[in-house]
JSON list of C-alpha atoms in Angstrom, two decimals:
[
{"chain": "A", "resi": 395, "resn": "LYS", "atom": "CA", "xyz": [-24.19, 64.69, 133.05]},
{"chain": "A", "resi": 396, "resn": "ASN", "atom": "CA", "xyz": [-26.26, 63.95, 136.16]},
{"chain": "A", "resi": 397, "resn": "HIS", "atom": "CA", "xyz": [-27.89, 60.56, 135.52]},
{"chain": "A", "resi": 398, "resn": "PRO", "atom": "CA", "xyz": [-30.77, 60.41, 137.99]},
{"chain": "A", "resi": 399, "resn": "ALA", "atom": "CA", "xyz": [-31.51, 56.78, 137.17]},
{"chain": "A", "resi": 400, "resn": "GLY", "atom": "CA", "xyz": [-28.00, 55.72, 138.11]},
{"chain": "A", "resi": 401, "resn": "GLY", "atom": "CA", "xyz": [-26.08, 52.84, 136.63]},
{"chain": "A", "resi": 402, "resn": "ARG", "atom": "CA", "xyz": [-25.77, 49.11, 137.04]},
{"chain": "A", "resi": 403, "resn": "VAL", "atom": "CA", "xyz": [-22.82, 46.75, 136.95]},
{"chain": "A", "resi": 404, "resn": "GLY", "atom": "CA", "xyz": [-24.20, 44.07, 134.64]},
{"chain": "A", "resi": 405, "resn": "GLY", "atom": "CA", "xyz": [-21.95, 41.27, 135.76]},
{"chain": "A", "resi": 406, "resn": "MET", "atom": "CA", "xyz": [-18.49, 40.38, 136.88]},
{"chain": "A", "resi": 407, "resn": "ARG", "atom": "CA", "xyz": [-16.84, 37.06, 137.49]},
{"chain": "A", "resi": 408, "resn": "VAL", "atom": "CA", "xyz": [-13.27, 36.29, 138.46]},
{"chain": "A", "resi": 409, "resn": "ASP", "atom": "CA", "xyz": [-11.93, 32.84, 137.64]},
{"chain": "A", "resi": 410, "resn": "SER", "atom": "CA", "xyz": [-11.37, 30.74, 140.74]},
{"chain": "A", "resi": 411, "resn": "SER", "atom": "CA", "xyz": [-7.64, 30.57, 140.01]},
{"chain": "A", "resi": 412, "resn": "CYS", "atom": "CA", "xyz": [-7.42, 34.38, 140.27]},
{"chain": "A", "resi": 413, "resn": "ARG", "atom": "CA", "xyz": [-9.56, 34.96, 143.36]},
{"chain": "A", "resi": 414, "resn": "SER", "atom": "CA", "xyz": [-8.03, 36.59, 146.44]},
{"chain": "A", "resi": 415, "resn": "THR", "atom": "CA", "xyz": [-5.43, 38.32, 144.27]},
{"chain": "A", "resi": 416, "resn": "GLY", "atom": "CA", "xyz": [-7.05, 41.76, 144.15]},
{"chain": "A", "resi": 417, "resn": "LEU", "atom": "CA", "xyz": [-8.19, 41.28, 140.54]},
{"chain": "A", "resi": 418, "resn": "GLY", "atom": "CA", "xyz": [-11.85, 41.88, 141.43]},
{"chain": "A", "resi": 419, "resn": "ARG", "atom": "CA", "xyz": [-10.99, 45.28, 142.89]},
{"chain": "A", "resi": 420, "resn": "VAL", "atom": "CA", "xyz": [-8.79, 46.08, 139.86]},
{"chain": "A", "resi": 421, "resn": "LEU", "atom": "CA", "xyz": [-11.78, 45.38, 137.60]},
{"chain": "A", "resi": 422, "resn": "LEU", "atom": "CA", "xyz": [-14.46, 47.08, 139.73]},
{"chain": "A", "resi": 423, "resn": "LEU", "atom": "CA", "xyz": [-12.84, 50.32, 140.87]},
{"chain": "A", "resi": 424, "resn": "PRO", "atom": "CA", "xyz": [-12.37, 51.84, 137.39]},
{"chain": "A", "resi": 425, "resn": "VAL", "atom": "CA", "xyz": [-16.09, 51.27, 136.77]},
{"chain": "A", "resi": 426, "resn": "VAL", "atom": "CA", "xyz": [-16.97, 53.01, 140.05]},
{"chain": "A", "resi": 427, "resn": "ASP", "atom": "CA", "xyz": [-14.56, 55.86, 139.27]},
{"chain": "A", "resi": 428, "resn": "TRP", "atom": "CA", "xyz": [-16.00, 56.30, 135.77]},
{"chain": "A", "resi": 429, "resn": "ALA", "atom": "CA", "xyz": [-19.58, 56.34, 137.06]},
{"chain": "A", "resi": 430, "resn": "THR", "atom": "CA", "xyz": [-18.60, 58.89, 139.71]},
{"chain": "A", "resi": 431, "resn": "GLN", "atom": "CA", "xyz": [-17.01, 61.12, 137.05]},
{"chain": "A", "resi": 432, "resn": "GLN", "atom": "CA", "xyz": [-20.20, 60.83, 134.99]},
{"chain": "A", "resi": 433, "resn": "GLU", "atom": "CA", "xyz": [-22.15, 61.99, 138.06]},
{"chain": "A", "resi": 434, "resn": "PHE", "atom": "CA", "xyz": [-24.37, 58.92, 138.28]},
{"chain": "A", "resi": 435, "resn": "SER", "atom": "CA", "xyz": [-26.71, 59.24, 141.23]},
{"chain": "A", "resi": 436, "resn": "ALA", "atom": "CA", "xyz": [-26.13, 55.58, 142.18]},
{"chain": "A", "resi": 437, "resn": "ILE", "atom": "CA", "xyz": [-24.51, 52.38, 140.97]},
{"chain": "A", "resi": 438, "resn": "ARG", "atom": "CA", "xyz": [-26.24, 49.08, 141.64]},
{"chain": "A", "resi": 439, "resn": "LEU", "atom": "CA", "xyz": [-25.30, 45.43, 141.20]},
{"chain": "A", "resi": 440, "resn": "TRP", "atom": "CA", "xyz": [-26.51, 41.99, 142.18]},
{"chain": "A", "resi": 441, "resn": "ALA", "atom": "CA", "xyz": [-24.28, 39.95, 144.51]},
{"chain": "A", "resi": 442, "resn": "PRO", "atom": "CA", "xyz": [-24.61, 36.20, 145.02]},
{"chain": "A", "resi": 443, "resn": "ARG", "atom": "CA", "xyz": [-25.83, 35.62, 148.55]},
{"chain": "A", "resi": 444, "resn": "HIS", "atom": "CA", "xyz": [-23.71, 32.47, 148.88]},
{"chain": "A", "resi": 445, "resn": "SER", "atom": "CA", "xyz": [-20.42, 34.27, 148.09]},
{"chain": "A", "resi": 446, "resn": "ALA", "atom": "CA", "xyz": [-19.04, 36.09, 151.12]},
{"chain": "A", "resi": 447, "resn": "SER", "atom": "CA", "xyz": [-15.91, 37.05, 149.17]},
{"chain": "A", "resi": 448, "resn": "ALA", "atom": "CA", "xyz": [-17.96, 38.77, 146.44]},
{"chain": "A", "resi": 449, "resn": "CYS", "atom": "CA", "xyz": [-20.09, 40.60, 149.00]},
{"chain": "A", "resi": 450, "resn": "ASN", "atom": "CA", "xyz": [-16.96, 41.67, 150.90]},
{"chain": "A", "resi": 451, "resn": "LEU", "atom": "CA", "xyz": [-15.39, 42.98, 147.68]},
{"chain": "A", "resi": 452, "resn": "TYR", "atom": "CA", "xyz": [-18.47, 45.06, 146.89]},
{"chain": "A", "resi": 453, "resn": "MET", "atom": "CA", "xyz": [-18.90, 46.35, 150.45]},
{"chain": "A", "resi": 454, "resn": "GLY", "atom": "CA", "xyz": [-15.21, 47.24, 150.57]},
{"chain": "A", "resi": 455, "resn": "SER", "atom": "CA", "xyz": [-15.73, 49.20, 147.35]},
{"chain": "A", "resi": 456, "resn": "GLY", "atom": "CA", "xyz": [-18.53, 51.32, 148.84]},
{"chain": "A", "resi": 457, "resn": "PHE", "atom": "CA", "xyz": [-21.63, 49.29, 147.99]},
{"chain": "A", "resi": 458, "resn": "ALA", "atom": "CA", "xyz": [-24.33, 48.50, 150.56]},
{"chain": "A", "resi": 459, "resn": "PHE", "atom": "CA", "xyz": [-27.24, 46.08, 150.46]},
{"chain": "A", "resi": 460, "resn": "THR", "atom": "CA", "xyz": [-30.56, 47.61, 149.35]},
{"chain": "A", "resi": 461, "resn": "GLY", "atom": "CA", "xyz": [-32.78, 44.87, 150.77]},
{"chain": "A", "resi": 462, "resn": "GLU", "atom": "CA", "xyz": [-33.87, 43.56, 147.35]},
{"chain": "A", "resi": 463, "resn": "ILE", "atom": "CA", "xyz": [-33.46, 39.79, 146.89]},
{"chain": "A", "resi": 464, "resn": "GLN", "atom": "CA", "xyz": [-34.10, 37.63, 143.81]},
{"chain": "A", "resi": 465, "resn": "ALA", "atom": "CA", "xyz": [-33.96, 33.92, 143.06]},
{"chain": "A", "resi": 466, "resn": "VAL", "atom": "CA", "xyz": [-32.30, 33.27, 139.72]},
{"chain": "A", "resi": 467, "resn": "ASP", "atom": "CA", "xyz": [-31.53, 30.41, 137.35]},
{"chain": "A", "resi": 468, "resn": "GLY", "atom": "CA", "xyz": [-34.65, 28.46, 138.21]},
{"chain": "A", "resi": 469, "resn": "ASN", "atom": "CA", "xyz": [-34.23, 29.19, 141.93]},
{"chain": "A", "resi": 470, "resn": "ARG", "atom": "CA", "xyz": [-30.77, 27.57, 141.94]},
{"chain": "A", "resi": 471, "resn": "PHE", "atom": "CA", "xyz": [-29.30, 30.50, 143.83]},
{"chain": "A", "resi": 472, "resn": "VAL", "atom": "CA", "xyz": [-30.24, 33.84, 145.36]},
{"chain": "A", "resi": 473, "resn": "VAL", "atom": "CA", "xyz": [-28.77, 37.25, 144.64]},
{"chain": "A", "resi": 474, "resn": "ARG", "atom": "CA", "xyz": [-28.98, 40.41, 146.74]},
{"chain": "A", "resi": 475, "resn": "GLU", "atom": "CA", "xyz": [-29.00, 43.90, 145.30]},
{"chain": "A", "resi": 476, "resn": "MET", "atom": "CA", "xyz": [-26.32, 46.31, 146.36]}
]
């Protein structure tokens, strides 16, 4: 069961009409719980640097920034690993 490589949340987006309703947490926490039950050593994801609400959701769910940064979509925006 112990997955030394850990896991990664591949992507998550909440429609703008549903933001600030708690839906992001409803979607994310079961994934975190499942990974914990599977004994993953870590769970990583990429958070858009320009979205304070996304970063706050992830930090409030136990994620922390790793220091890794990437430009994506032809350098249109920057993401930070958590």
